[in-house]
Coordinates of C-alpha atoms and ligand atoms in Angstrom, one line a residue:
M1 CA 34.4 -26.0 -10.5
K2 CA 30.7 -26.1 -10.2
R3 CA 29.0 -22.9 -11.4
T4 CA 26.6 -21.8 -8.6
M5 CA 25.8 -18.3 -9.6
F6 CA 24.8 -16.9 -13.0
F7 CA 25.6 -13.2 -13.2
L8 CA 24.2 -11.0 -16.0
D9 CA 26.3 -8.1 -17.0
Q10 CA 24.8 -4.7 -16.2
K11 CA 24.8 -3.9 -19.9
D12 CA 22.5 -6.9 -20.5
M13 CA 19.8 -5.8 -18.1
P14 CA 16.5 -5.9 -20.1
T15 CA 15.5 -2.4 -21.3
K16 CA 11.8 -3.4 -22.0
W17 CA 9.0 -4.8 -20.0
Y18 CA 7.0 -7.6 -21.5
N19 CA 3.2 -7.1 -21.7
I20 CA 1.3 -10.4 -21.9
L21 CA -2.1 -8.8 -22.7
P22 CA -1.8 -9.0 -26.5
D23 CA -0.6 -12.6 -26.3
L24 CA -3.3 -14.0 -24.1
P25 CA -5.2 -16.8 -25.9
V26 CA -8.5 -15.3 -24.5
A27 CA -8.8 -11.6 -23.8
L28 CA -8.6 -10.5 -20.1
P29 CA -12.1 -9.7 -18.6
E30 CA -12.4 -5.9 -18.3
D31 CA -12.4 -4.1 -14.9
L32 CA -15.8 -2.6 -14.0
H33 CA -16.7 0.8 -12.5
P34 CA -17.9 0.2 -9.0
A35 CA -20.9 2.6 -9.4
T36 CA -22.0 2.1 -13.0
G37 CA -20.9 -1.5 -13.5
K38 CA -19.6 -0.4 -16.9
P39 CA -16.0 -1.1 -18.1
V40 CA -13.5 1.2 -16.4
T41 CA -12.0 3.9 -18.6
P42 CA -8.7 5.6 -18.3
D43 CA -10.4 8.8 -17.1
D44 CA -12.0 6.9 -14.2
L45 CA -8.6 6.0 -12.9
A46 CA -7.1 9.5 -13.4
P47 CA -7.7 10.7 -9.7
L48 CA -5.6 7.7 -8.5
F49 CA -2.7 7.1 -11.0
P50 CA -0.6 9.1 -13.5
M51 CA -1.8 8.7 -17.1
E52 CA 1.3 6.7 -18.2
L53 CA 0.6 4.0 -15.7
I54 CA -3.0 4.0 -16.7
M55 CA -2.1 3.5 -20.3
Q56 CA 0.2 0.6 -19.3
E57 CA -2.8 -1.0 -17.5
F58 CA -4.7 -1.3 -20.8
S59 CA -1.7 -1.4 -23.3
P60 CA -2.0 -3.5 -26.5
E61 CA 1.9 -3.1 -27.0
R62 CA 3.8 -6.3 -26.5
Y63 CA 7.0 -4.5 -25.2
I64 CA 7.2 -1.2 -23.3
E65 CA 10.5 0.7 -23.0
I66 CA 11.8 1.1 -19.5
P67 CA 12.6 4.9 -19.1
E68 CA 16.3 5.6 -18.9
E69 CA 16.0 7.3 -15.5
V70 CA 14.2 4.2 -14.2
Q71 CA 16.9 1.9 -15.7
D72 CA 19.6 4.0 -13.9
I73 CA 18.0 3.3 -10.6
L74 CA 17.2 -0.3 -11.2
L75 CA 21.0 -0.7 -12.0
T76 CA 21.8 0.1 -8.4
W77 CA 20.9 -3.5 -7.6
R78 CA 20.0 -5.3 -10.9
P79 CA 20.4 -7.6 -12.6
T80 CA 19.9 -9.9 -9.6
V81 CA 21.7 -13.3 -9.5
L82 CA 20.3 -16.7 -10.5
H83 CA 21.6 -19.4 -8.2
R84 CA 22.0 -23.1 -8.5
A85 CA 21.0 -24.7 -5.2
Y86 CA 23.6 -27.6 -5.2
K87 CA 23.6 -27.8 -1.4
L88 CA 19.9 -28.1 -1.1
E89 CA 19.9 -30.7 -3.9
K90 CA 22.5 -32.7 -2.0
A91 CA 20.5 -32.5 1.3
L92 CA 17.5 -33.8 -0.6
D93 CA 19.5 -36.4 -2.4
T94 CA 17.5 -35.5 -5.5
P95 CA 18.5 -35.8 -9.2
A96 CA 16.5 -32.6 -9.8
K97 CA 18.4 -29.4 -10.6
I98 CA 17.1 -26.5 -8.5
F99 CA 17.6 -22.9 -9.4
Y100 CA 16.5 -19.8 -7.6
K101 CA 16.2 -16.2 -8.7
Y102 CA 16.9 -14.1 -5.6
E103 CA 15.2 -10.7 -5.4
G104 CA 16.2 -10.1 -1.7
T105 CA 19.3 -8.1 -2.7
S106 CA 17.4 -4.9 -3.5
P107 CA 17.6 -2.1 -0.9
A108 CA 14.0 -2.9 0.0
G109 CA 14.8 -6.6 0.6
S110 CA 12.3 -7.8 -2.0
H111 CA 11.1 -7.6 -5.6
K112 CA 8.7 -4.7 -4.7
L113 CA 11.2 -2.0 -5.6
N114 CA 11.1 -3.1 -9.2
T115 CA 7.7 -1.5 -9.5
A116 CA 8.0 1.2 -6.8
V117 CA 10.7 3.0 -8.8
P118 CA 8.7 3.3 -12.1
Q119 CA 5.5 4.2 -10.2
A120 CA 7.3 7.0 -8.3
Y121 CA 8.9 8.1 -11.6
Y122 CA 5.7 8.4 -13.6
N123 CA 4.0 10.3 -10.7
K124 CA 7.0 12.7 -10.5
K125 CA 6.7 13.3 -14.2
E126 CA 3.1 14.3 -13.8
G127 CA 3.9 16.7 -11.0
V128 CA 2.5 14.7 -8.1
K129 CA 3.7 15.8 -4.7
R130 CA 2.4 13.1 -2.4
I131 CA 1.5 9.4 -2.7
S132 CA -0.6 7.3 -0.3
T133 CA -0.5 3.6 -0.1
E134 CA -1.1 0.6 2.1
T135 CA 1.3 -2.1 3.3
G136 CA 0.7 -5.5 4.9
A137 CA 4.0 -6.9 6.3
G138 CA 5.7 -3.6 5.4
Q139 CA 7.6 -4.8 2.3
W140 CA 5.6 -2.6 -0.1
G141 CA 5.6 0.4 2.2
S142 CA 9.4 0.3 2.5
A143 CA 9.9 -0.1 -1.2
L144 CA 7.6 2.8 -2.0
S145 CA 9.3 4.9 0.7
I146 CA 12.7 4.3 -0.9
A147 CA 11.4 5.1 -4.4
C148 CA 9.6 8.3 -3.1
S149 CA 12.8 9.5 -1.4
F150 CA 14.7 9.1 -4.8
F151 CA 12.1 11.3 -6.5
D152 CA 11.5 13.7 -3.6
I153 CA 7.8 12.8 -3.2
E154 CA 6.0 12.7 0.1
C155 CA 4.8 9.3 1.1
K156 CA 2.0 8.2 3.5
V157 CA 1.7 4.6 4.4
Y158 CA -1.3 2.9 6.0
M159 CA 0.1 -0.3 7.7
V160 CA -2.1 -3.2 8.7
K161 CA -2.2 -3.0 12.5
V162 CA -1.1 -6.5 13.3
S163 CA 2.1 -5.9 11.4
F164 CA 2.5 -2.3 12.7
N165 CA 2.6 -3.7 16.2
G166 CA 4.4 -6.9 15.4
K167 CA 7.0 -5.5 13.0
P168 CA 8.3 -2.1 14.3
Y169 CA 11.5 -2.3 12.3
R170 CA 9.7 -2.0 9.0
R171 CA 8.0 1.2 10.2
I172 CA 11.4 2.6 11.3
M173 CA 12.8 1.7 7.9
M174 CA 10.0 3.7 6.2
E175 CA 10.5 6.6 8.5
T176 CA 14.2 6.6 7.8
Y177 CA 13.4 7.1 4.1
G178 CA 11.1 10.0 5.1
A179 CA 7.7 8.4 4.9
T180 CA 4.8 8.8 7.4
C181 CA 3.4 5.5 8.6
V182 CA 0.2 5.0 10.6
A183 CA -1.5 1.8 11.9
S184 CA -4.6 0.8 9.9
P185 CA -7.5 1.1 10.8
S186 CA -6.5 4.7 11.6
M187 CA -8.5 7.8 12.7
D188 CA -7.1 9.6 9.5
T189 CA -9.9 8.4 7.2
K190 CA -13.6 7.7 7.2
A191 CA -13.1 4.0 6.4
G192 CA -10.7 3.7 9.3
R193 CA -12.9 5.6 11.8
E194 CA -16.0 3.5 10.8
M195 CA -14.1 0.3 11.4
L196 CA -12.7 1.4 14.8
A197 CA -16.3 2.4 15.8
K198 CA -17.5 -1.1 14.9
D199 CA -14.5 -2.9 16.4
P200 CA -11.9 -0.9 18.4
N201 CA -9.6 -4.0 18.5
C202 CA -9.7 -4.6 14.8
N203 CA -6.3 -6.0 13.6
G204 CA -6.8 -4.6 10.2
S205 CA -6.4 -6.2 6.8
L206 CA -4.8 -5.3 3.5
G207 CA -8.3 -4.7 2.0
L208 CA -9.1 -2.1 4.7
A209 CA -5.7 -0.4 4.4
I210 CA -6.3 0.0 0.7
S211 CA -9.6 1.7 1.4
E212 CA -7.9 4.1 3.7
A213 CA -5.1 4.9 1.2
V214 CA -7.5 5.3 -1.8
E215 CA -9.8 7.6 0.3
D216 CA -6.7 9.7 1.2
A217 CA -5.8 10.0 -2.4
V218 CA -9.2 10.9 -3.9
S219 CA -9.8 13.5 -1.1
R220 CA -6.7 15.5 -1.9
D221 CA -5.6 17.2 -5.2
D222 CA -1.9 16.8 -4.5
T223 CA -2.0 13.1 -3.9
H224 CA -2.0 9.9 -5.9
Y225 CA -2.4 6.3 -4.8
A226 CA 0.1 3.5 -5.5
L227 CA -0.5 -0.3 -5.4
G228 CA 2.3 -2.8 -4.9
S229 CA 0.7 -5.8 -6.5
V230 CA -2.4 -7.1 -8.4
L231 CA -2.8 -4.5 -11.2
N232 CA -1.5 -5.2 -14.7
H233 CA 1.0 -2.4 -14.6
V234 CA 2.6 -3.8 -11.5
L235 CA 3.0 -7.3 -13.0
L236 CA 4.4 -5.6 -16.1
H237 CA 7.2 -3.9 -14.2
Q238 CA 8.0 -7.2 -12.5
T239 CA 8.6 -9.0 -15.8
I240 CA 12.2 -7.8 -15.7
I241 CA 12.7 -10.7 -13.3
G242 CA 11.7 -13.3 -15.9
E243 CA 13.4 -11.6 -18.8
E244 CA 16.7 -11.8 -16.8
T245 CA 16.2 -15.4 -15.8
I246 CA 15.7 -16.4 -19.5
Q247 CA 19.2 -15.1 -20.2
Q248 CA 20.6 -16.7 -17.1
M249 CA 19.1 -20.1 -17.6
E250 CA 20.6 -20.0 -21.1
M251 CA 24.0 -19.4 -19.4
A252 CA 23.3 -22.4 -17.3
G253 CA 22.4 -24.4 -20.4
E254 CA 19.1 -25.5 -19.0
Y255 CA 15.4 -24.9 -19.5
P256 CA 13.0 -25.1 -16.5
D257 CA 10.4 -27.9 -16.4
I258 CA 8.7 -26.4 -13.3
L259 CA 8.4 -22.8 -12.2
V260 CA 7.3 -22.2 -8.6
G261 CA 6.6 -19.1 -6.6
C262 CA 4.5 -17.7 -3.8
V263 CA 1.4 -15.6 -4.6
G264 CA -0.2 -12.9 -2.4
G265 CA -1.4 -10.5 -5.1
G266 CA 0.6 -12.4 -7.7
S267 CA 3.3 -9.9 -8.7
N268 CA 6.6 -11.5 -7.9
F269 CA 5.8 -14.9 -9.4
A270 CA 4.0 -13.5 -12.4
G271 CA 7.0 -11.3 -13.0
L272 CA 9.1 -14.5 -13.2
F273 CA 6.8 -16.7 -15.1
I274 CA 5.1 -14.3 -17.6
P275 CA 8.1 -14.1 -19.9
W276 CA 8.5 -17.9 -19.8
L277 CA 4.8 -18.3 -20.8
R278 CA 5.6 -17.0 -24.3
D279 CA 7.0 -20.5 -25.1
K280 CA 4.2 -22.3 -23.4
I281 CA 1.4 -20.3 -25.1
S282 CA 3.0 -20.5 -28.5
G283 CA 3.3 -24.3 -28.2
K284 CA 7.1 -24.3 -28.2
K285 CA 7.3 -25.7 -24.6
P286 CA 3.7 -26.8 -23.9
N287 CA 4.6 -28.9 -20.9
T288 CA 6.3 -26.3 -18.6
R289 CA 4.5 -26.4 -15.3
V290 CA 3.9 -23.1 -13.4
I291 CA 2.9 -23.6 -9.8
C292 CA 1.5 -20.8 -7.6
V293 CA 1.7 -21.4 -3.9
E294 CA -0.5 -19.9 -1.3
P295 CA -1.1 -20.5 2.4
T296 CA -3.9 -23.0 3.3
A297 CA -5.2 -20.3 5.7
T298 CA -5.8 -17.8 2.8
P299 CA -6.4 -20.2 -0.1
T300 CA -7.6 -17.6 -2.7
L301 CA -6.9 -19.6 -5.9
T302 CA -7.6 -23.1 -4.5
K303 CA -10.8 -22.3 -2.5
G304 CA -12.2 -19.0 -3.7
P305 CA -14.7 -18.5 -6.6
Y306 CA -13.7 -16.6 -9.8
A307 CA -15.9 -13.6 -9.6
Y308 CA -16.0 -9.8 -9.8
D309 CA -15.0 -8.3 -6.5
Y310 CA -13.6 -5.0 -5.0
G311 CA -10.0 -4.8 -4.3
D312 CA -10.7 -3.2 -0.9
V313 CA -13.1 -3.4 2.1
A314 CA -14.9 -0.2 1.5
G315 CA -15.7 -0.9 -2.2
L316 CA -13.8 2.2 -3.5
T317 CA -11.7 0.3 -6.1
P318 CA -12.8 -0.9 -9.6
L319 CA -14.4 -4.3 -9.7
L320 CA -11.8 -6.9 -10.7
K321 CA -12.5 -10.3 -12.1
M322 CA -10.4 -12.5 -9.8
Y323 CA -10.3 -15.4 -7.5
T324 CA -11.4 -14.0 -4.2
L325 CA -12.2 -14.9 -0.6
G326 CA -14.6 -11.8 -0.4
H327 CA -13.5 -8.2 0.0
D328 CA -14.4 -8.1 3.7
F329 CA -12.8 -11.4 4.6
M330 CA -10.5 -10.9 7.5
P331 CA -7.6 -13.3 6.9
P332 CA -6.1 -15.4 9.8
P333 CA -2.8 -13.9 11.0
V334 CA -0.4 -16.1 9.1
H335 CA 3.2 -14.9 9.4
A336 CA 3.6 -14.5 5.7
G337 CA 1.9 -11.1 5.8
G338 CA 2.4 -10.6 2.1
L339 CA 0.2 -13.5 1.3
R340 CA -2.9 -12.4 3.3
Y341 CA -4.7 -10.5 0.5
H342 CA -8.3 -11.6 -0.2
G343 CA -8.0 -11.4 -4.0
M344 CA -5.5 -12.2 -6.8
A345 CA -4.2 -10.4 -9.8
P346 CA -6.7 -10.5 -12.7
I347 CA -3.9 -11.7 -15.0
V348 CA -2.9 -14.6 -12.7
S349 CA -6.6 -15.4 -12.1
H350 CA -7.3 -15.5 -15.8
L351 CA -4.3 -17.8 -16.6
Y352 CA -5.3 -20.1 -13.7
N353 CA -8.9 -20.2 -15.0
L354 CA -7.7 -21.0 -18.5
G355 CA -5.6 -23.9 -17.0
I356 CA -2.3 -22.4 -18.1
I357 CA -0.9 -22.3 -14.6
E358 CA -1.6 -24.4 -11.5
A359 CA -2.0 -23.6 -7.7
Q360 CA -1.3 -25.4 -4.4
A361 CA -2.0 -24.4 -0.9
V362 CA 0.5 -25.4 1.9
P363 CA 0.2 -25.1 5.7
Q364 CA 2.4 -22.6 7.6
L365 CA 4.5 -25.0 9.6
S366 CA 5.7 -26.9 6.5
T367 CA 6.8 -23.6 5.0
F368 CA 9.0 -22.7 8.0
E369 CA 10.5 -26.2 8.0
A370 CA 11.4 -25.6 4.3
G371 CA 12.7 -22.2 5.1
V372 CA 15.0 -23.5 7.8
L373 CA 16.4 -26.2 5.6
F374 CA 17.0 -23.6 2.9
A375 CA 18.8 -21.3 5.3
R376 CA 21.0 -24.2 6.6
T377 CA 21.9 -25.3 3.1
E378 CA 21.9 -22.3 0.8
G379 CA 22.6 -19.8 3.6
I380 CA 19.7 -17.4 2.7
L381 CA 17.1 -16.7 5.4
S382 CA 14.0 -16.2 3.2
A383 CA 11.0 -14.1 3.7
P384 CA 8.1 -16.3 5.1
E385 CA 6.3 -15.6 1.9
S386 CA 9.1 -17.0 -0.2
T387 CA 9.4 -20.1 1.9
H388 CA 6.0 -21.2 0.4
A389 CA 7.7 -21.5 -2.9
I390 CA 10.7 -23.4 -1.4
K391 CA 8.3 -25.9 0.3
V392 CA 6.7 -26.9 -3.0
A393 CA 10.0 -26.9 -4.9
I394 CA 11.3 -29.3 -2.2
D395 CA 8.2 -31.5 -2.7
E396 CA 8.8 -31.6 -6.4
A397 CA 12.5 -32.4 -5.9
V398 CA 11.6 -35.3 -3.6
K399 CA 9.2 -36.6 -6.2
C400 CA 12.1 -36.6 -8.6
R401 CA 14.2 -38.6 -6.1
E402 CA 11.4 -41.2 -5.9
S403 CA 10.8 -41.4 -9.7
G404 CA 14.5 -41.0 -10.6
E405 CA 13.6 -38.2 -13.0
S406 CA 15.9 -35.2 -13.3
K407 CA 13.7 -32.1 -13.7
N408 CA 14.8 -28.5 -13.7
I409 CA 13.0 -26.5 -11.0
L410 CA 13.1 -22.7 -11.0
I411 CA 12.1 -20.9 -7.8
C412 CA 11.2 -17.2 -7.5
L413 CA 12.8 -16.2 -4.2
S414 CA 10.9 -13.0 -3.6
G415 CA 12.8 -11.6 -0.6
H416 CA 14.8 -12.0 2.6
G417 CA 13.4 -12.6 6.0
H418 CA 15.6 -10.4 8.2
F419 CA 12.6 -8.5 9.5
D420 CA 10.7 -11.7 10.1
L421 CA 13.0 -13.2 12.8
S422 CA 10.2 -13.1 15.4
S423 CA 8.3 -15.5 13.2
Y424 CA 11.3 -17.8 12.8
D425 CA 11.7 -17.5 16.6
A426 CA 8.2 -18.6 17.2
Y427 CA 8.7 -21.6 14.8
L428 CA 12.0 -22.6 16.4
Q429 CA 10.5 -22.5 19.9
G430 CA 7.7 -24.7 18.8
K431 CA 5.1 -22.0 19.4
L432 CA 3.8 -21.8 15.8
S433 CA 0.8 -23.7 14.7
D434 CA -1.1 -24.3 11.4
L435 CA -4.0 -21.9 11.2
E436 CA -7.4 -23.2 10.0
F437 CA -9.1 -21.6 7.0
P438 CA -12.3 -20.1 8.4
E439 CA -14.5 -21.4 5.5
D440 CA -17.7 -20.2 7.1
K441 CA -16.2 -16.7 7.3
M442 CA -15.4 -16.8 3.6
K443 CA -19.0 -17.9 2.8
E444 CA -20.3 -14.9 4.8
A445 CA -17.9 -12.6 2.9
L446 CA -18.9 -14.1 -0.4
D447 CA -22.6 -13.2 0.3
K448 CA -21.4 -9.6 0.0
L449 CA -19.9 -10.0 -3.5
P450 CA -21.1 -7.2 -5.7
K451 CA -23.9 -8.1 -8.1
V452 CA -22.7 -7.7 -11.7
G453 CA -24.5 -7.8 -15.0
Ligands
PLP1 C1 4.6 -8.6 -1.0 C2 5.5 -9.9 -1.0 C3 4.9 -11.0 -1.6 C4 3.5 -11.2 -2.1 O1 3.1 -10.4 -3.1 P1 3.1 -10.7 -4.6 O2 2.5 -9.6 -5.3 O3 2.3 -12.0 -4.7 O4 4.5 -10.9 -5.0 C5 5.8 -12.2 -1.7 N1 7.0 -12.1 -1.2 C6 7.6 -11.0 -0.6 C7 8.9 -11.0 -0.1 C8 6.8 -9.8 -0.6 O5 7.3 -8.7 0.0

């Protein structure tokens, strides 16, 4: 019998997150205060986040204990399964061994609940009654809505307008869990009203929705803000994905040669690859390749400069050193809504700048083609974000067929695509096209990068 699934016993779920900050070969550049240009202090962030999350953001500790209450909730769907993709390998006629870690079995349908739960928990412990946030495709908004319902916290979600209109089921899901969801730009904030005055038909962007959610949080005493990607503490919470796969690849008796994942803000893939980087950085496995995949229409790592920029349109967030397309860049409406962010996690940006990880951009049509092949072989209908990872895994497996090498490829499959069927429909009907990257618009946006130092 071929072993296709590697289950970790619930008692073997990791009980600690791995923090890469103390193990980085070069220290991570500090975040800067948007007004003073000085390094951000924990007190600067206190209006937005609970202190325990802020301490995690700067923590020098290599391992951080997962609180028991959080473990109890993670255990409702974790550990997630590692699969061996025999049927895909056969269809590609490749000697490569393809594995995928599937995060779509969480109640939210993606990896995002891994951080939503601890974020809601630490807020609850600090007595916070209400949390505001943004969501692009609706994945993060649904995850936070679920986590808030577990801890009896009110949740307000600013959802990017193209998705709000195009993906009504995600909104209904959030409302079912008790959250309030409005289209962004909205009339509920100054940032939203200003944008609507300038452009009543504005489709919104993640950067703008972040401005609205941050403004909401700082203007009320009972409210904190939560971010679903990018920040160090979010990547930290996602390392449970990688810690599980290390045990599961051991069960499979294999070590990955290539790790591949999609990057929007960088959290799902960093969650998978960061624990594996211990071996690469220590020199034990120097040749492991880590490939970040992004859409050619929003090529943050492959086309953007490495610079200090705001995380949002209005310039309310700290300045983060990251690859960026410019904070007021309005991304083309690619169907992988979770990959439309203008920036990239500082940790992912830093590792890329140091040459420890790689990046590739792929066009939209090729990702749907890969997603359809994956659905027809492995049976899982993946999120349009995750199909970016599948596309590059397939390319690498085809290279193995051509060279005769048998490499081990490990994919981070971040979520299912059951709420993205209209995108699959457009692809199947031949109505989908590859979107151009508006390079001139990026250049305009880059002119507005904040001056630092
Ligand atoms: C949000 C999301 C992403 C992109 O965000 P990251 O922080 O880069 O992981 C990718 N896949 C899915 C399914 C998502 O929901």
